[in-house]
Coordinates of N, CA and C and ligand atoms in Angstrom, one line a residue:
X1 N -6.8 -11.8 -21.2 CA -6.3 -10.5 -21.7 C -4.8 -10.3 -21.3
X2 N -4.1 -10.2 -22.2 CA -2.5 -10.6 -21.9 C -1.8 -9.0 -21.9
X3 N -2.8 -8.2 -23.0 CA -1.8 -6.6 -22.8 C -3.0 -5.8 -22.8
X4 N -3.1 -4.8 -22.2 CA -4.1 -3.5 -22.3 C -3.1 -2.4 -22.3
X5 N -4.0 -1.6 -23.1 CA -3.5 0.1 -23.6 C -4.4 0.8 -22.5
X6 N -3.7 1.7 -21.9 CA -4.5 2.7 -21.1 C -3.7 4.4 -21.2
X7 N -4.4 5.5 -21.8 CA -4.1 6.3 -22.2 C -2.8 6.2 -23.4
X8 N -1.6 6.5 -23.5 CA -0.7 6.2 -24.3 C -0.3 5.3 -24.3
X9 N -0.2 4.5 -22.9 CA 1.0 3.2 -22.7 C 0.3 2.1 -22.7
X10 N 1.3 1.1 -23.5 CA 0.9 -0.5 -23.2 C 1.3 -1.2 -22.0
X11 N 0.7 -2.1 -21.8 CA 0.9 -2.8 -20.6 C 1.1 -4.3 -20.4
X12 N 1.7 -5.0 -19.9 CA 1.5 -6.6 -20.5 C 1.6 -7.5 -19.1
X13 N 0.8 -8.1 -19.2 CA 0.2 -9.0 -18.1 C 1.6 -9.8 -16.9
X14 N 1.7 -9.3 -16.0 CA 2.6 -9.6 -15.0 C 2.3 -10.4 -13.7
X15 N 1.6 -9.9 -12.9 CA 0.7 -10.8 -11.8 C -0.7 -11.1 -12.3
X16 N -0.8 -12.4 -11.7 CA -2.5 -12.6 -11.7 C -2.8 -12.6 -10.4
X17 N -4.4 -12.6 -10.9 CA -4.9 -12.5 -9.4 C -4.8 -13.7 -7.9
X18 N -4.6 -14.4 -8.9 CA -4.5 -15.6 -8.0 C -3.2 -15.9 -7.3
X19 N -1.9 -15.5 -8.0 CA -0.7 -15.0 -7.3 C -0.6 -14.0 -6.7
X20 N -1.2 -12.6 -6.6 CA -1.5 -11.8 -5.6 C -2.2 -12.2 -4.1
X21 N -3.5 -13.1 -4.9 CA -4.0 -13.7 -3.5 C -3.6 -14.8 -2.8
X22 N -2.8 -15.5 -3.1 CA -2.0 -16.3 -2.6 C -1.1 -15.5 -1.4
X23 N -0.3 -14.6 -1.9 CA 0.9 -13.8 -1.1 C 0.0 -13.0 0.1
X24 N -1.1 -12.3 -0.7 CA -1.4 -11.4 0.0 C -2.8 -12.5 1.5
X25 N -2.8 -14.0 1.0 CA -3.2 -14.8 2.0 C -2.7 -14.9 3.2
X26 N -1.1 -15.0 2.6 CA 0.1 -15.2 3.6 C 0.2 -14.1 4.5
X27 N 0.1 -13.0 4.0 CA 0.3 -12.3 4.8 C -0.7 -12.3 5.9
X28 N -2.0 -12.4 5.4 CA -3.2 -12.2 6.7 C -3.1 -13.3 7.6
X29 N -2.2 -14.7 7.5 CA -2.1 -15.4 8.1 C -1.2 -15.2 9.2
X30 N 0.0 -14.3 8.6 CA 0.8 -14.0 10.0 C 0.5 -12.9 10.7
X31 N -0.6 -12.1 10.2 CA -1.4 -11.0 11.1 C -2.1 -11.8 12.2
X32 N -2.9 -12.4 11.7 CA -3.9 -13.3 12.5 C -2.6 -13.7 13.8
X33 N -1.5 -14.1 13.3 CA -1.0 -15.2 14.7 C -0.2 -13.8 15.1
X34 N 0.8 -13.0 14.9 CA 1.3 -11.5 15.7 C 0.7 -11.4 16.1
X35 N -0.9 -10.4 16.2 CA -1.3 -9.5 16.4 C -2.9 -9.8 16.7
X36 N -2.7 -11.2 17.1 CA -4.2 -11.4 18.2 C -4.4 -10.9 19.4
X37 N -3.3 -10.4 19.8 CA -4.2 -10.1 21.1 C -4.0 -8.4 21.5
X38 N -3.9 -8.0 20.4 CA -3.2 -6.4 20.3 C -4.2 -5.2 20.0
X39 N -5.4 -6.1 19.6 CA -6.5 -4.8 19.3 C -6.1 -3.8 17.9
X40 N -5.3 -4.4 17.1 CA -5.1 -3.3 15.7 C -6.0 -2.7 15.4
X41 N -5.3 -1.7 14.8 CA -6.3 -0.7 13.9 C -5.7 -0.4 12.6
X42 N -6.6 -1.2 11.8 CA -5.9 -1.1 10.0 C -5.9 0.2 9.7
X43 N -5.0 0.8 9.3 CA -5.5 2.4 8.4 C -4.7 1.9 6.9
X44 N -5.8 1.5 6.3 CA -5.4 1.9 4.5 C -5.7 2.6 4.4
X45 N -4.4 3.3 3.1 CA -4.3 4.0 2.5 C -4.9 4.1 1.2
X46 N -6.0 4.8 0.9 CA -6.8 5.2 -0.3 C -5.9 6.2 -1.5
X47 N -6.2 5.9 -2.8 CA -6.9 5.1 -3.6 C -6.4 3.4 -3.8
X48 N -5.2 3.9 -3.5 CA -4.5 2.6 -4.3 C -4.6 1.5 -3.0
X49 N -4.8 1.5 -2.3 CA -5.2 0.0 -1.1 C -6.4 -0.5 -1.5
X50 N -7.2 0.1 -2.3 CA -8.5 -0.5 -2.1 C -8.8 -2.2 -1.9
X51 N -8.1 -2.2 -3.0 CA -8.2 -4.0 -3.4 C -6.9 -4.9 -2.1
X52 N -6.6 -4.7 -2.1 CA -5.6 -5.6 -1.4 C -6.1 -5.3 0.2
X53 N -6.5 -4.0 0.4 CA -7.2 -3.6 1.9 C -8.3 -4.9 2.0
X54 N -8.8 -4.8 0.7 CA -10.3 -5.7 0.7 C -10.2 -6.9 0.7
X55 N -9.0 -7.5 0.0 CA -8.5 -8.9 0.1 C -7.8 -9.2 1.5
X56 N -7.2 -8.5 2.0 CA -6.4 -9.0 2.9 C -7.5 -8.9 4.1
X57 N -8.3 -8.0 4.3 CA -9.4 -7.8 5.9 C -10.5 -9.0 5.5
X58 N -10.5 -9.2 4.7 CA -11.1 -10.4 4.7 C -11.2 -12.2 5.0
X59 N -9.4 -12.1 5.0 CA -8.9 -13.2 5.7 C -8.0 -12.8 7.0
X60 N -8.5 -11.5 7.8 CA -7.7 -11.2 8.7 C -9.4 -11.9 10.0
X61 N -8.6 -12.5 10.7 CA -10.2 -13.0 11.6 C -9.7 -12.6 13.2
X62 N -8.9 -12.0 13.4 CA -8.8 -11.2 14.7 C -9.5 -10.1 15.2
X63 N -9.5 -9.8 16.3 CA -10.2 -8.9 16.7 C -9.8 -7.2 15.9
X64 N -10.4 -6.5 15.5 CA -9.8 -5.4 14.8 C -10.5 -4.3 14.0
X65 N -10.1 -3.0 14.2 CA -10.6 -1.8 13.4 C -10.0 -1.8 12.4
X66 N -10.8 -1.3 10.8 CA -10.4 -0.8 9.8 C -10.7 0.7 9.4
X67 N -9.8 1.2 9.3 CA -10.2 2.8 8.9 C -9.3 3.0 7.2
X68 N -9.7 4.6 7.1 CA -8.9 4.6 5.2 C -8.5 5.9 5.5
X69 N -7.6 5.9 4.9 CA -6.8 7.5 5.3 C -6.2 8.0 3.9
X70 N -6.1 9.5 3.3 CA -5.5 9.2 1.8 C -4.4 10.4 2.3
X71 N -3.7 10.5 1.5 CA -2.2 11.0 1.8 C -2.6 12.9 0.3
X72 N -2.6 13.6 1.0 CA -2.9 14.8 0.2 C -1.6 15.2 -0.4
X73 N -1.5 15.4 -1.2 CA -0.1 16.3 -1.6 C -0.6 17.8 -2.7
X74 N 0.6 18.7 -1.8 CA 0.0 19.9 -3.1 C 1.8 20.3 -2.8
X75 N 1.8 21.1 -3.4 CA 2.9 22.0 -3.1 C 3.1 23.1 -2.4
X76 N 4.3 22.8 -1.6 CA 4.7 23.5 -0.1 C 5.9 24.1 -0.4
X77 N 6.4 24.8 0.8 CA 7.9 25.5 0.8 C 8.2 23.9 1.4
X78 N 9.3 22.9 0.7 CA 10.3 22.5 1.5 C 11.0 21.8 0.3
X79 N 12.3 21.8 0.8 CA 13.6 21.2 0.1 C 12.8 20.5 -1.6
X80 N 12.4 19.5 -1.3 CA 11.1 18.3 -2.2 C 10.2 19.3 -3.3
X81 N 10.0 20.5 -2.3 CA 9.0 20.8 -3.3 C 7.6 20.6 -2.9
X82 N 7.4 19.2 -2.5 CA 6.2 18.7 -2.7 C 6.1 18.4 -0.5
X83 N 4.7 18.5 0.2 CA 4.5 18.0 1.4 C 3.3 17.1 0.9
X84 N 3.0 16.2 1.7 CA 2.0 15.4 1.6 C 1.5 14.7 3.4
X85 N 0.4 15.1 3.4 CA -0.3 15.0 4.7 C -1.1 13.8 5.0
X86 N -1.2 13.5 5.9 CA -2.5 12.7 6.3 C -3.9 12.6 6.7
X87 N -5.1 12.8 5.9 CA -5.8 13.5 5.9 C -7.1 12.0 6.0
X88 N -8.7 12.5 6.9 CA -9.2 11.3 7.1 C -9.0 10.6 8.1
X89 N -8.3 10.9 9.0 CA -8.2 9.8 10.6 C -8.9 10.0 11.6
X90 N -9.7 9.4 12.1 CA -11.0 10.0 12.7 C -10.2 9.3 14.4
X91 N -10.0 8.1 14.3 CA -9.5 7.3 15.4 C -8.2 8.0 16.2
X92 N -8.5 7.8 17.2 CA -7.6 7.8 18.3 C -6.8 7.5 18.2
X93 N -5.3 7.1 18.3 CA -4.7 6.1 17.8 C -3.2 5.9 19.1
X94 N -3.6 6.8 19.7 CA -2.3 6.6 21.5 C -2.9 5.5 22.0
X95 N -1.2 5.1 22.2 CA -1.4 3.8 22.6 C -2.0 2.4 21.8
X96 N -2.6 2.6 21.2 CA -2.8 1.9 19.7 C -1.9 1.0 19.0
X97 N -1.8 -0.5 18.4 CA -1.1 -0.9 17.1 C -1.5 -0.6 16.3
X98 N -0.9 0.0 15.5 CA -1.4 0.6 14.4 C -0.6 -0.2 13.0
X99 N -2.0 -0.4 12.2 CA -0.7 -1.5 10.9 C -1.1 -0.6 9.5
X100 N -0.3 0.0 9.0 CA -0.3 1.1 7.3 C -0.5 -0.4 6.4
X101 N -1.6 0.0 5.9 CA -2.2 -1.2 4.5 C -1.8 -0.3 3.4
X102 N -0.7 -0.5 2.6 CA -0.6 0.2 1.3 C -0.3 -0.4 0.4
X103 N -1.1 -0.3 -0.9 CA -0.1 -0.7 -2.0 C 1.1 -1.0 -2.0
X104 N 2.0 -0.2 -2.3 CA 3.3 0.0 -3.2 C 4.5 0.6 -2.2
X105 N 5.5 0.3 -1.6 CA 6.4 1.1 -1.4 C 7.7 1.0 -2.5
X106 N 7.5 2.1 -3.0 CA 8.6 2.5 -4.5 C 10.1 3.2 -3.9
X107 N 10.2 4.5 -3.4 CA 11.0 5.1 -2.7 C 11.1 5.2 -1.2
X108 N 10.1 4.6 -0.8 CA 10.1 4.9 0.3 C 9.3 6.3 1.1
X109 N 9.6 7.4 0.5 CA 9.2 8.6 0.6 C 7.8 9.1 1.3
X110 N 6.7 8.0 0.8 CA 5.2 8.4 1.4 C 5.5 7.8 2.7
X111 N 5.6 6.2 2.6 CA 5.9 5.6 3.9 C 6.0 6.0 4.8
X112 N 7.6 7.1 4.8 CA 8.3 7.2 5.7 C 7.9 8.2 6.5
X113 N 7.1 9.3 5.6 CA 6.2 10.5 5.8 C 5.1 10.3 6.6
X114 N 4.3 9.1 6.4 CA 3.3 8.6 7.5 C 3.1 8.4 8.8
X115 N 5.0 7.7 8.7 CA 4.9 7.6 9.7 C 5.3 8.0 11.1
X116 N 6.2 9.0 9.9 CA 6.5 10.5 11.4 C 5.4 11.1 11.5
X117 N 4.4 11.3 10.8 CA 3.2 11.9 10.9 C 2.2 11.3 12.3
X118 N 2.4 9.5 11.6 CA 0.9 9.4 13.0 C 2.2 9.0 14.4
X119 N 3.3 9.0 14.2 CA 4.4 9.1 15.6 C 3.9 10.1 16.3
X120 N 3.5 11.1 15.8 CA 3.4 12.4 16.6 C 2.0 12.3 17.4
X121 N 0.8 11.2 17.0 CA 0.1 10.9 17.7 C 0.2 9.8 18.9
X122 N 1.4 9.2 19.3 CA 1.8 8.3 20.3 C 1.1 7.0 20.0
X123 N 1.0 6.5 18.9 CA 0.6 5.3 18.9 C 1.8 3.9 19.9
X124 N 1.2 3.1 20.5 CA 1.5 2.2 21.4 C 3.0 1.3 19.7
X125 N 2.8 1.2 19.0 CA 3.6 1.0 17.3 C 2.9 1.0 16.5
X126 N 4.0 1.0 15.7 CA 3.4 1.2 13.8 C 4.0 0.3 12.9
X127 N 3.2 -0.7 12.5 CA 3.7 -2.0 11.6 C 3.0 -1.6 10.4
X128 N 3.8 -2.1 9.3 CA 3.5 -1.9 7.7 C 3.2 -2.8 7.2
X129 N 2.2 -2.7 6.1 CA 1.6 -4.0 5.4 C 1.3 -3.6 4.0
X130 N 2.3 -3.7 3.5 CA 2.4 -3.6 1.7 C 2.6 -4.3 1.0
X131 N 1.1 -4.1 -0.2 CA 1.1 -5.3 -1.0 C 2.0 -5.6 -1.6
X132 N 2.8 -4.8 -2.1 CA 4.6 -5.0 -3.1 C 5.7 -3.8 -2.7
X133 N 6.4 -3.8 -3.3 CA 7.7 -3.8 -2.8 C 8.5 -3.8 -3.8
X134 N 9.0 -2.4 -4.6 CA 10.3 -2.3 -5.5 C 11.8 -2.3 -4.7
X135 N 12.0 -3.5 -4.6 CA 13.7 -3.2 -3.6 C 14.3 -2.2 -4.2
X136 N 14.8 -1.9 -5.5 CA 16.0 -1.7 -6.0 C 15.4 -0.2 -6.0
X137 N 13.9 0.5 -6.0 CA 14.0 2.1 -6.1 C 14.0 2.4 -4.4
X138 N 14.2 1.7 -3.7 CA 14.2 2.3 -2.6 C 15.1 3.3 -2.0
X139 N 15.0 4.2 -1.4 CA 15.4 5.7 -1.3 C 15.9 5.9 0.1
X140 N 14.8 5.7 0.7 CA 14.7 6.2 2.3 C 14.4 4.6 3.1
X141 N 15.2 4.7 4.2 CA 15.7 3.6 5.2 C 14.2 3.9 5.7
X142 N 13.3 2.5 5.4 CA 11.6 2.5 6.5 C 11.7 0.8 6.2
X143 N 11.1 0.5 7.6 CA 10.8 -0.5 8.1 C 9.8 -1.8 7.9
X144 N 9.8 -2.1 6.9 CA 8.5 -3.0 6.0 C 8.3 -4.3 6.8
X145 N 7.0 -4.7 7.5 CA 6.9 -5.8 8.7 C 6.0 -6.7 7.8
X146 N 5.3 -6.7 6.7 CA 4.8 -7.5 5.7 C 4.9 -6.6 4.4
X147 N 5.5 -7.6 3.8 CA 5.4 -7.7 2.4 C 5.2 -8.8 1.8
X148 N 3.8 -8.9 0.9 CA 3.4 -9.6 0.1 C 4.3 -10.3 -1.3
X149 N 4.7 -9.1 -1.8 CA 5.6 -9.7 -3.1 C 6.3 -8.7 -3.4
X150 N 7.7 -8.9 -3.5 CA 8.4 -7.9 -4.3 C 8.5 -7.9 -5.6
X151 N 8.7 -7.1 -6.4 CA 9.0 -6.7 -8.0 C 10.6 -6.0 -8.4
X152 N 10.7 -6.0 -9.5 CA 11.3 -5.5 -10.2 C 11.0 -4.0 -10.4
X153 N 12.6 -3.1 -10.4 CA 11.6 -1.7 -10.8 C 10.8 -1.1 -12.0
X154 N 9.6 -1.8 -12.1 CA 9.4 -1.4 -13.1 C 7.8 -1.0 -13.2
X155 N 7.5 0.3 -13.7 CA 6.3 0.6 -13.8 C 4.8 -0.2 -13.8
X156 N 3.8 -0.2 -12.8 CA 3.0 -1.4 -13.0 C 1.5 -0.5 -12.7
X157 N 0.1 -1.4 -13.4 CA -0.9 -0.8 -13.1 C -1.8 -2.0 -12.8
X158 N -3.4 -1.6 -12.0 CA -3.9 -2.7 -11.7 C -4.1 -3.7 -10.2
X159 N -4.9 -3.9 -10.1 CA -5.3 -4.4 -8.4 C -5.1 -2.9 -7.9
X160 N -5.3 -2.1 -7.7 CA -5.7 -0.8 -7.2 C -4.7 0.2 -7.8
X161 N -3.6 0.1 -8.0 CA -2.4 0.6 -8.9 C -3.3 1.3 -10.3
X162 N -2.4 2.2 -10.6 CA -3.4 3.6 -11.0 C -2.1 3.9 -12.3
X163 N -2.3 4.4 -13.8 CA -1.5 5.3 -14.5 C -2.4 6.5 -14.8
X164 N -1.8 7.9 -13.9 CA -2.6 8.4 -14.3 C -4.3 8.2 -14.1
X165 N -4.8 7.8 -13.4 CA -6.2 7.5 -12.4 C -6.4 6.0 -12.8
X166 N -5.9 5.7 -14.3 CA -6.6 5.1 -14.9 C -6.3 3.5 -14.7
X167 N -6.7 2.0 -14.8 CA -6.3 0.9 -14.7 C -6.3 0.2 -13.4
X168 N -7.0 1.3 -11.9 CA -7.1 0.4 -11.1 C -8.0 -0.9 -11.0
X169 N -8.5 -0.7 -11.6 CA -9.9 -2.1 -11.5 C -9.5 -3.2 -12.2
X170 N -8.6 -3.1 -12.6 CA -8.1 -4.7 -13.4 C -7.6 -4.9 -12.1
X171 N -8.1 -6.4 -12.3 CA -8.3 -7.6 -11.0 C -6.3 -8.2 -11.4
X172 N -5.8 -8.3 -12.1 CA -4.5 -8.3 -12.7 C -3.5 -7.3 -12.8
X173 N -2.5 -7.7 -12.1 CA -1.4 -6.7 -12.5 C -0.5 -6.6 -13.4
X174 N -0.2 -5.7 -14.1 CA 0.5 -5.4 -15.8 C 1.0 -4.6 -15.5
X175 N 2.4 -4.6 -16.1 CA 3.9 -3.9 -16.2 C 4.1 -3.0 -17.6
X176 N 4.7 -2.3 -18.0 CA 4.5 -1.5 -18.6 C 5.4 -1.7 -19.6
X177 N 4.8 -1.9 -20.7 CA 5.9 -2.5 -21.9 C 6.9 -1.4 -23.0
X178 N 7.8 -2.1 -22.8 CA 9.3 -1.0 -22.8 C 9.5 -1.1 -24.7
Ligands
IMP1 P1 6.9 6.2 -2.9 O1 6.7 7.4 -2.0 O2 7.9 6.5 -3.9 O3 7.3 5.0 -2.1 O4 5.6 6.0 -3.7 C1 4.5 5.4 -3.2 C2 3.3 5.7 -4.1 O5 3.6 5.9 -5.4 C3 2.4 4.5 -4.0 O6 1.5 4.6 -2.9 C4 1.7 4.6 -5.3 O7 0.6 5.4 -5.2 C5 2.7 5.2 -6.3 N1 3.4 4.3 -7.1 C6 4.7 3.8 -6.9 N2 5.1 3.0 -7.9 C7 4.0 2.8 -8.7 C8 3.7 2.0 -9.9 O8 4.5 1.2 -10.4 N3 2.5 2.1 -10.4 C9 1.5 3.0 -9.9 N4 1.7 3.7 -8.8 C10 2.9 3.6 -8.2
MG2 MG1 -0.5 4.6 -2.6

C-alpha cells in the first residue's frame, strides 16, 4: 500500500516498519546500557506513543516501570490561548529517573510543558525518548536524549501518529501529499 486517503488528505508511503524498528531498536539498546542501574520509570505519552511505547519496552530488558500519561488541552487564560496538563500519573516520581516516551517533537511546545510540569514533582531527572523529531519546526530550546529518526517538516500519519484521530494503526508511516 504505497498511498492512503484518510478523511480529505492523501498520504504517500514514507517510513516502513522495519526502518522505524530498526532506529527505534537503537534506541532501546542505549537505554539498556545508560540506565541499568537507575530504576526508570517510562511515562508514555498516550495516544500517539502507543506503538513505539510498545516497540521500544519490549526490547528495553532492564530493570523498569512503565506508566501512560496523556497531556489534556482545553482552553485557558494565557498568552497561547491554549494550557495543556498532565493528567494520569499515579507514580511517585521524587527522586526518580524519569524517561518521556513520545511520539513526535514538532515545536517543541508539549515537551517543554511536561517537563516543567513533572519538575515540580522533584524527579531525581528527566530524559526524553522520541520516536521522531522535525528539526527545522522546532520552536522552544528542550533537550532530546534519544531520538529515533528525524524527518523533514512535513505532515505525517501512522505508527501511532493521528490526522484528525484517524491513521494511527497503520503499522507504516506516510507523509502527506502536497
Ligand atoms: P509540539 O508541541 O508542536 O512539539 O507537538 C507535539 C504533538 O503534536 C505530538 O505529540 C503530536 O501529537 C502532534 N504532531 C506533531 N506533528 C505531527 C504530525 O506530523 N502528525 C501527527 N501529529 C503530529
Ligand atoms: Mg503526542
Amino acid at each position: 500500500m504505497k498511498t492512503v486517503k484518510i478523511k480529505d488528505k492523501e498520504f504517500e508511503l514514507f517510513l516502513t516498519q522495519d526502518v522505524i524498528e530498526k532506529a527505534v531498536a537503537d534506541v532501546a539498546e542505549k537505554l539498556n546500557e545508560d540506565l541499568a542501574d537507575k530504576d526508570p520509570l517510562f511515562i508514555c505519552v498516550l495516544n500517539g506513543s502507543f506503538m513505539f511505547a510498545s516497540e521500544l519496552m519490549k526490547r528495553v530488558t532492564i530493570a523498569s516501570e512503565v506508566s501512560f500519561v496523556k497531556m489534556s488541552s482545553y482552553k485557558g487564560i494565557s498568552s497561547s490561548g491554549k494550557i495543556k496538563e498532565i493528567y494520569g500519573l499515579e507514580e511517585d516520581i521524587k527522586e526518580r529517573t524519569v524517561v518521556i516516551v513520545e511520539d513526535i517533537v514538532d515545536t517543541g511546545y508539549t515537551m517543554s510543558l511536561m517537563i516543567d510540569q513533572l519538575l515540580c514533582d522533584e524527579p531525581k531527572e528527566i530524559l526524553v525518548a522520541t520516536m521522531l523529531l522535525k528539526p527545522d519546526a522546532l520552536k522552544q530550546e528542550v533537550r532530546l536524549d534519544y531520538v529515533a529518526l528525524e524527518i523533514p517538516n512535513d505532515f505525517i500519519v501512522g505508527y501511532g501518529l493521528d490526522y484528525d484521530g484517524y491513521g494511527r494503526n497503520l503499522p507504516d508511516i506516510y507523509k502527506i501529499k502536497l
